mmCIF file of C-alpha atoms in Angstrom:
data_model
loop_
_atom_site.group_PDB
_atom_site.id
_atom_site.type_symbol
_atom_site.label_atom_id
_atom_site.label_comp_id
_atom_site.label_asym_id
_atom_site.label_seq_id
_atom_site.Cartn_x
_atom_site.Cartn_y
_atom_site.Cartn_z
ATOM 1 C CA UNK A 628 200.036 -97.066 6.529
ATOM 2 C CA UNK A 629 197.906 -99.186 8.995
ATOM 3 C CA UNK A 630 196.529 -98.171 12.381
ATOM 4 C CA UNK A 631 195.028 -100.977 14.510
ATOM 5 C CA UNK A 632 192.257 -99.899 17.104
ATOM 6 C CA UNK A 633 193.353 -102.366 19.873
ATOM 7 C CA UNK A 634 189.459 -103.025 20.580
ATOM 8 C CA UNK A 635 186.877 -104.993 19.886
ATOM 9 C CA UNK A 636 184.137 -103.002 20.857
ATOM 10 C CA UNK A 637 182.337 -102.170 18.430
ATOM 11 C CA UNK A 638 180.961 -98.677 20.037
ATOM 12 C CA UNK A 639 184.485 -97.910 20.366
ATOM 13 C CA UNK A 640 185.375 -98.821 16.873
ATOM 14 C CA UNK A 641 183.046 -96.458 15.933
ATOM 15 C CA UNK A 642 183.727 -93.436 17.659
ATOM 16 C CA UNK A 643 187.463 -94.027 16.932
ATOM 17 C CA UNK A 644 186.925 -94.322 13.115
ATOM 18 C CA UNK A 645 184.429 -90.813 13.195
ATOM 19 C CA UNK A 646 187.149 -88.937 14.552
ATOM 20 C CA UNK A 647 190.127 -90.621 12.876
ATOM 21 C CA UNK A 648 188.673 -90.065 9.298
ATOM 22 C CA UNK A 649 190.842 -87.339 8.413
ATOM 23 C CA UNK A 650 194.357 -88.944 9.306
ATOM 24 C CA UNK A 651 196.267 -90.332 6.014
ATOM 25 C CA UNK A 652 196.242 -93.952 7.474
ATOM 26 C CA UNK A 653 193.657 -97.754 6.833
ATOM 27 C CA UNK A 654 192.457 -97.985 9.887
ATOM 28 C CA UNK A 655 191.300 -100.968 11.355
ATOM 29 C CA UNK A 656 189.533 -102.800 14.658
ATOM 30 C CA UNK A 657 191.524 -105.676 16.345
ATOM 31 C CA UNK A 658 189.154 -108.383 14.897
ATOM 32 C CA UNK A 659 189.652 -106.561 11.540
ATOM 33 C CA UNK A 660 193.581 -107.047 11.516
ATOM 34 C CA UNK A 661 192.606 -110.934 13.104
ATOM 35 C CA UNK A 662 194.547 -109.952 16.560
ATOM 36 C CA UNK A 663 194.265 -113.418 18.405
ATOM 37 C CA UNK A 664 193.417 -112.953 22.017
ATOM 38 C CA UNK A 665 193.747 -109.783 24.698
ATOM 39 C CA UNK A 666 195.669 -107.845 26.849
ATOM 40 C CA UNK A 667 195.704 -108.446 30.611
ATOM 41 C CA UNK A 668 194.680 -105.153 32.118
ATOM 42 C CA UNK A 669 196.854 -105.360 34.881
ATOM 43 C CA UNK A 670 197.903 -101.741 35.145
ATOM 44 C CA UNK A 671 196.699 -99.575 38.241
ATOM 45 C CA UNK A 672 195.992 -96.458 35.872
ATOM 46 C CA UNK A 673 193.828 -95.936 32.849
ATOM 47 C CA UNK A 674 197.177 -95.157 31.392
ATOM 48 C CA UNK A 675 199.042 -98.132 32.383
ATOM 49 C CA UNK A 676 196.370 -100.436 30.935
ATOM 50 C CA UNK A 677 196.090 -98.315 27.452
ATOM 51 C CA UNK A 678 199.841 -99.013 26.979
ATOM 52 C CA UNK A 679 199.556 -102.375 27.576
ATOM 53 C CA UNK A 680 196.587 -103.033 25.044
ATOM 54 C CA UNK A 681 198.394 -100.903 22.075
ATOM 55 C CA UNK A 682 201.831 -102.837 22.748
ATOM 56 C CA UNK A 683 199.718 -106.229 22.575
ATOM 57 C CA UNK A 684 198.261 -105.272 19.495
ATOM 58 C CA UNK A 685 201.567 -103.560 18.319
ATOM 59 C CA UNK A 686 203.949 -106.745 18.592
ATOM 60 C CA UNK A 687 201.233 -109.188 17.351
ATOM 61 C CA UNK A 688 200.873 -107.037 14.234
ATOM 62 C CA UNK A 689 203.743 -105.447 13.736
ATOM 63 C CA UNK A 690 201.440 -102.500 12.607
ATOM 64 C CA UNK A 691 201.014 -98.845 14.700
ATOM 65 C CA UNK A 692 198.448 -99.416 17.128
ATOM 66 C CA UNK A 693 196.031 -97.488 19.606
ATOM 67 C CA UNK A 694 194.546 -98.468 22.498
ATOM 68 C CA UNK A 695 192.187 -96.505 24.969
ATOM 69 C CA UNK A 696 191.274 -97.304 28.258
ATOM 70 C CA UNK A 697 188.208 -95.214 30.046
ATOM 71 C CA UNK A 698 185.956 -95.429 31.972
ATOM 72 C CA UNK A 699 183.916 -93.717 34.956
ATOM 73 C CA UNK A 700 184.850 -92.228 38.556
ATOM 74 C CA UNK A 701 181.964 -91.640 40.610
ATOM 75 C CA UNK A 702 182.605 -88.928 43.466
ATOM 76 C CA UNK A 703 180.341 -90.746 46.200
ATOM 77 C CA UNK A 704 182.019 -94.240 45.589
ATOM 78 C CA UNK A 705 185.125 -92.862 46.154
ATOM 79 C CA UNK A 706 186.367 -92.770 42.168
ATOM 80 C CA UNK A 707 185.059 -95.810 41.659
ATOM 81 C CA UNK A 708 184.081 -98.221 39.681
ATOM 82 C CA UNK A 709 187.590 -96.366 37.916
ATOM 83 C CA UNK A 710 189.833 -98.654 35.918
ATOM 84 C CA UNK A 711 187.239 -101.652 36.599
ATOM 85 C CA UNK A 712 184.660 -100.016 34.512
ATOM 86 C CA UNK A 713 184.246 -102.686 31.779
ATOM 87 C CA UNK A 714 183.813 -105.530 34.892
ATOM 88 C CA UNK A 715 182.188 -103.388 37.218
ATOM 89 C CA UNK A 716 179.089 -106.397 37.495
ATOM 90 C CA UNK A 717 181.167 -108.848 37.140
ATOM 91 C CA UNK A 718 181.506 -110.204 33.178
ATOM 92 C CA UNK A 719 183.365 -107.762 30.921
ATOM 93 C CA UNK A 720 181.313 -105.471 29.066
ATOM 94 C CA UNK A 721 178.032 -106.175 30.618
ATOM 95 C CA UNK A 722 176.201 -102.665 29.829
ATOM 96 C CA UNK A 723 172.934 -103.123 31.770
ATOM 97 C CA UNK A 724 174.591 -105.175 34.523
ATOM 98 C CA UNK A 725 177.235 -101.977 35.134
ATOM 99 C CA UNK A 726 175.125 -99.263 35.092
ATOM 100 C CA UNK A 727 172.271 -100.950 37.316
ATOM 101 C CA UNK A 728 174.690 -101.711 39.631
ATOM 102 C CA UNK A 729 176.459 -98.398 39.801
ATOM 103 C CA UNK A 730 172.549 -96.782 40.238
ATOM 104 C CA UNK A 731 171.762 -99.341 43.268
ATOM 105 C CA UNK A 732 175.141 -97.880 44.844
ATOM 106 C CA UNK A 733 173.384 -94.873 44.597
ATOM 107 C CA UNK A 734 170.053 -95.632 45.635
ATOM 108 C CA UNK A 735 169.160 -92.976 48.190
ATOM 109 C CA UNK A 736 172.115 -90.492 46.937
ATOM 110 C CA UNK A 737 170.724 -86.821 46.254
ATOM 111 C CA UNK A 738 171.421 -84.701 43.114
ATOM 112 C CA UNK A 739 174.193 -82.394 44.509
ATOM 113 C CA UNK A 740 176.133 -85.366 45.608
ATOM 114 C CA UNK A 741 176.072 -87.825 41.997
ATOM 115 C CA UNK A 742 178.742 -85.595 40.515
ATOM 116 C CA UNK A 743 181.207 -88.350 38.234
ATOM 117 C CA UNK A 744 183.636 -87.672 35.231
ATOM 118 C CA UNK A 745 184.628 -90.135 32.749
ATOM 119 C CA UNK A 746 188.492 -90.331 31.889
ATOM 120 C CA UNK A 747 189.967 -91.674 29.221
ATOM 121 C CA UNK A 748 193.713 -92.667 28.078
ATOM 122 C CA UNK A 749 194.668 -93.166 24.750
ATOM 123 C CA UNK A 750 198.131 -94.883 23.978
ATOM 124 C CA UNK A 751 199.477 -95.047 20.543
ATOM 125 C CA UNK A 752 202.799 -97.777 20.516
ATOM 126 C CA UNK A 753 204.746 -98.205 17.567
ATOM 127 C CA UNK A 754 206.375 -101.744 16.146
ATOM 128 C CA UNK A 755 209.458 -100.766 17.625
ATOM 129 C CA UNK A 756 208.908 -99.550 21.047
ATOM 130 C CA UNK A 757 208.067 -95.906 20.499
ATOM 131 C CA UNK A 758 205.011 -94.249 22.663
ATOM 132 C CA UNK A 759 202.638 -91.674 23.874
ATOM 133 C CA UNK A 760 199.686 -91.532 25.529
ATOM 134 C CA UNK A 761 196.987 -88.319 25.931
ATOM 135 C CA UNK A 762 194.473 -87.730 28.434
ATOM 136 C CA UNK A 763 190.265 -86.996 28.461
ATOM 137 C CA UNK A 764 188.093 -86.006 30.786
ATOM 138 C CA UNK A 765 184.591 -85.085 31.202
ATOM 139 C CA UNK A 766 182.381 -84.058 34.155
ATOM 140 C CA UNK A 767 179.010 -84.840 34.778
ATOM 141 C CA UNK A 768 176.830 -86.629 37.261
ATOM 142 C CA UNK A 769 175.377 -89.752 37.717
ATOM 143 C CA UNK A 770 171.220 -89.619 37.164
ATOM 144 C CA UNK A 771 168.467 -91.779 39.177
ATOM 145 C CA UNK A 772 167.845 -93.187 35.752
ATOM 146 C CA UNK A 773 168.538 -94.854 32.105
ATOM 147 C CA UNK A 774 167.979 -92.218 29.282
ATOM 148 C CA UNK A 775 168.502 -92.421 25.509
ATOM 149 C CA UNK A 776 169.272 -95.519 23.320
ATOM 150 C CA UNK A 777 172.334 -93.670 22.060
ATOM 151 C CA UNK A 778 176.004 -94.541 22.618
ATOM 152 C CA UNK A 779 177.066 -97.371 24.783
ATOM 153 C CA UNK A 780 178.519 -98.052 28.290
ATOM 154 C CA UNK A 781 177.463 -95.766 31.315
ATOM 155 C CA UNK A 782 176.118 -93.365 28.611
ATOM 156 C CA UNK A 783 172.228 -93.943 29.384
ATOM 157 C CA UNK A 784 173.343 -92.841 32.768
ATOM 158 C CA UNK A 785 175.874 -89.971 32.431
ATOM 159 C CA UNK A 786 174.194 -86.614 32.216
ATOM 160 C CA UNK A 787 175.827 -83.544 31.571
ATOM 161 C CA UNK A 788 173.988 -80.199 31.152
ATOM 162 C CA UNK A 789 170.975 -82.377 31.847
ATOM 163 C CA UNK A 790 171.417 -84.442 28.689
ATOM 164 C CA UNK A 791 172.314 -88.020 29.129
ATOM 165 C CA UNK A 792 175.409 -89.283 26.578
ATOM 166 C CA UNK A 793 172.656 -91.593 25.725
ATOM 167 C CA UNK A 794 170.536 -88.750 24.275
ATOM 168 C CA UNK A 795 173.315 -87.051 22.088
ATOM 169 C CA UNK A 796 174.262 -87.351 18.278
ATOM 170 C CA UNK A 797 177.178 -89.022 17.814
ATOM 171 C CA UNK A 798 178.542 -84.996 16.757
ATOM 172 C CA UNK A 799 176.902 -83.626 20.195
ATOM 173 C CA UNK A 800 178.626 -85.974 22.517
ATOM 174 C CA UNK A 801 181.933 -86.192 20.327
ATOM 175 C CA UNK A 802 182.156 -82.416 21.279
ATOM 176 C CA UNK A 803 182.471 -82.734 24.922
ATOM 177 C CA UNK A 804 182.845 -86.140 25.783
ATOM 178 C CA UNK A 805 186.372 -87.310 27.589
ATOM 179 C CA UNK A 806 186.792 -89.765 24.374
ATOM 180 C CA UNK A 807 186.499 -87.031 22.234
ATOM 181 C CA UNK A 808 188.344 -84.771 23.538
ATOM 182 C CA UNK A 809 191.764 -87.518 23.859
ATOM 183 C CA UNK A 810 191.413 -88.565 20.483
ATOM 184 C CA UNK A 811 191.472 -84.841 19.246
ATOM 185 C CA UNK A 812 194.359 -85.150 20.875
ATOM 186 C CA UNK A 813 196.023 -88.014 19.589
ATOM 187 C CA UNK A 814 195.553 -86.874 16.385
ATOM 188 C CA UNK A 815 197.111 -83.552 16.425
ATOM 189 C CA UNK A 816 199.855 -85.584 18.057
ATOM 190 C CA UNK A 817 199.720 -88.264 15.330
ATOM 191 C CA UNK A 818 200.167 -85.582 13.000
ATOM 192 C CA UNK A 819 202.961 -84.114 13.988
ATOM 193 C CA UNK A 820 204.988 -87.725 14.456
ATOM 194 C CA UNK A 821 204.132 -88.174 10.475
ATOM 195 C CA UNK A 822 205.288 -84.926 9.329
ATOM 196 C CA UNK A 823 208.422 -85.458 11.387
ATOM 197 C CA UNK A 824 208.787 -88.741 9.633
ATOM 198 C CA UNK A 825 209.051 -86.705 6.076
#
């Protein structure tokens, strides 16, 4: 059995294949299972556009597929930049451009007031229609700088305990991280739809 990761980010990829190593399935990224194209994230929730990128990758492949969709809520912005995470600078999946824009927003903001959590949706869709999706989240706040080469996204920048995501092991942030903790999820819930299948 096959499970597409409807990604191609290759931090993603990564994180999902770590945690994923135990399930009985191949799994593989979207450019691994040559998925042509992407989803339109049109959705207005992390996940609405989750669902949408597993039943892309679902009905192009006929295979099971997974899709997350996170991203970072910043208290002081209002819970943004939100579902526009990826785009927050403008072109998709610009690390440095995101998270030096997000620290000019809050140029001038004090500790008590940076406080963030990253959410995080994962959708599993099935060939013919059948769905779930689980839910991640993980406080923290937003620090006045970059630390840590680790991870990828608004890691360098999320601190928790006083430890940047971009500081952790892989194991350390896996732990407590809103990605982490949804894909614990979705496997225990994977789990049970395959020994229901026996």
């Amino acid at each position: 059995m096959k499970l597409i990761i409807a990604t191609r980010n290759a931090g993603k990829v990564r994180e999902f294949k770590r945690m994923l190593e135990d399930l009985p399935v191949e799994i593989l990224s979207a450019t691994e299972a040559g998925v042509v194209g992407e989803a339109e994230e049109t959705g207005g929730s992390f996940e609405e556009n989750a669902c949408l990128k597993a039943a892309y990758v679902a009905r192009q492949t006929g295979e099971i597929a997974v899709a997350d969709d996170s991203g970072i809520c910043v208290d002081a912005l209002g819970g943004a930049p939100g579902i526009y995470s990826a785009r927050y600078a403008g072109d998709h999946g610009d690390d440095k451009a995101n998270n030096d824009k997000l620290l000019g927003a809050l140029r001038g903001v004090p500790e008590e007031r940076r406080g963030a959590h990253f959410a995080c949706a994962i959708a599993c869709v099935h060939p013919d229609g059948r769905s779930f999706t689980v839910l991640g989240r993980c406080e923290g706040r937003i620090g006045f700088a970059p630390a840590g080469s680790g991870g990828f996204g608004y890691d360098p920048i999320f601190y928790r305990d006083g430890v940047s995501f971009g500081e952790m092991t892989p194991e350390e942030k896996d732990r407590v991280s809103h990605r982490g903790q949804a894909l614990r999820a979705f496997a225990t819930r994977f789990r049970q739809e395959l020994e229901g299948e026996r």
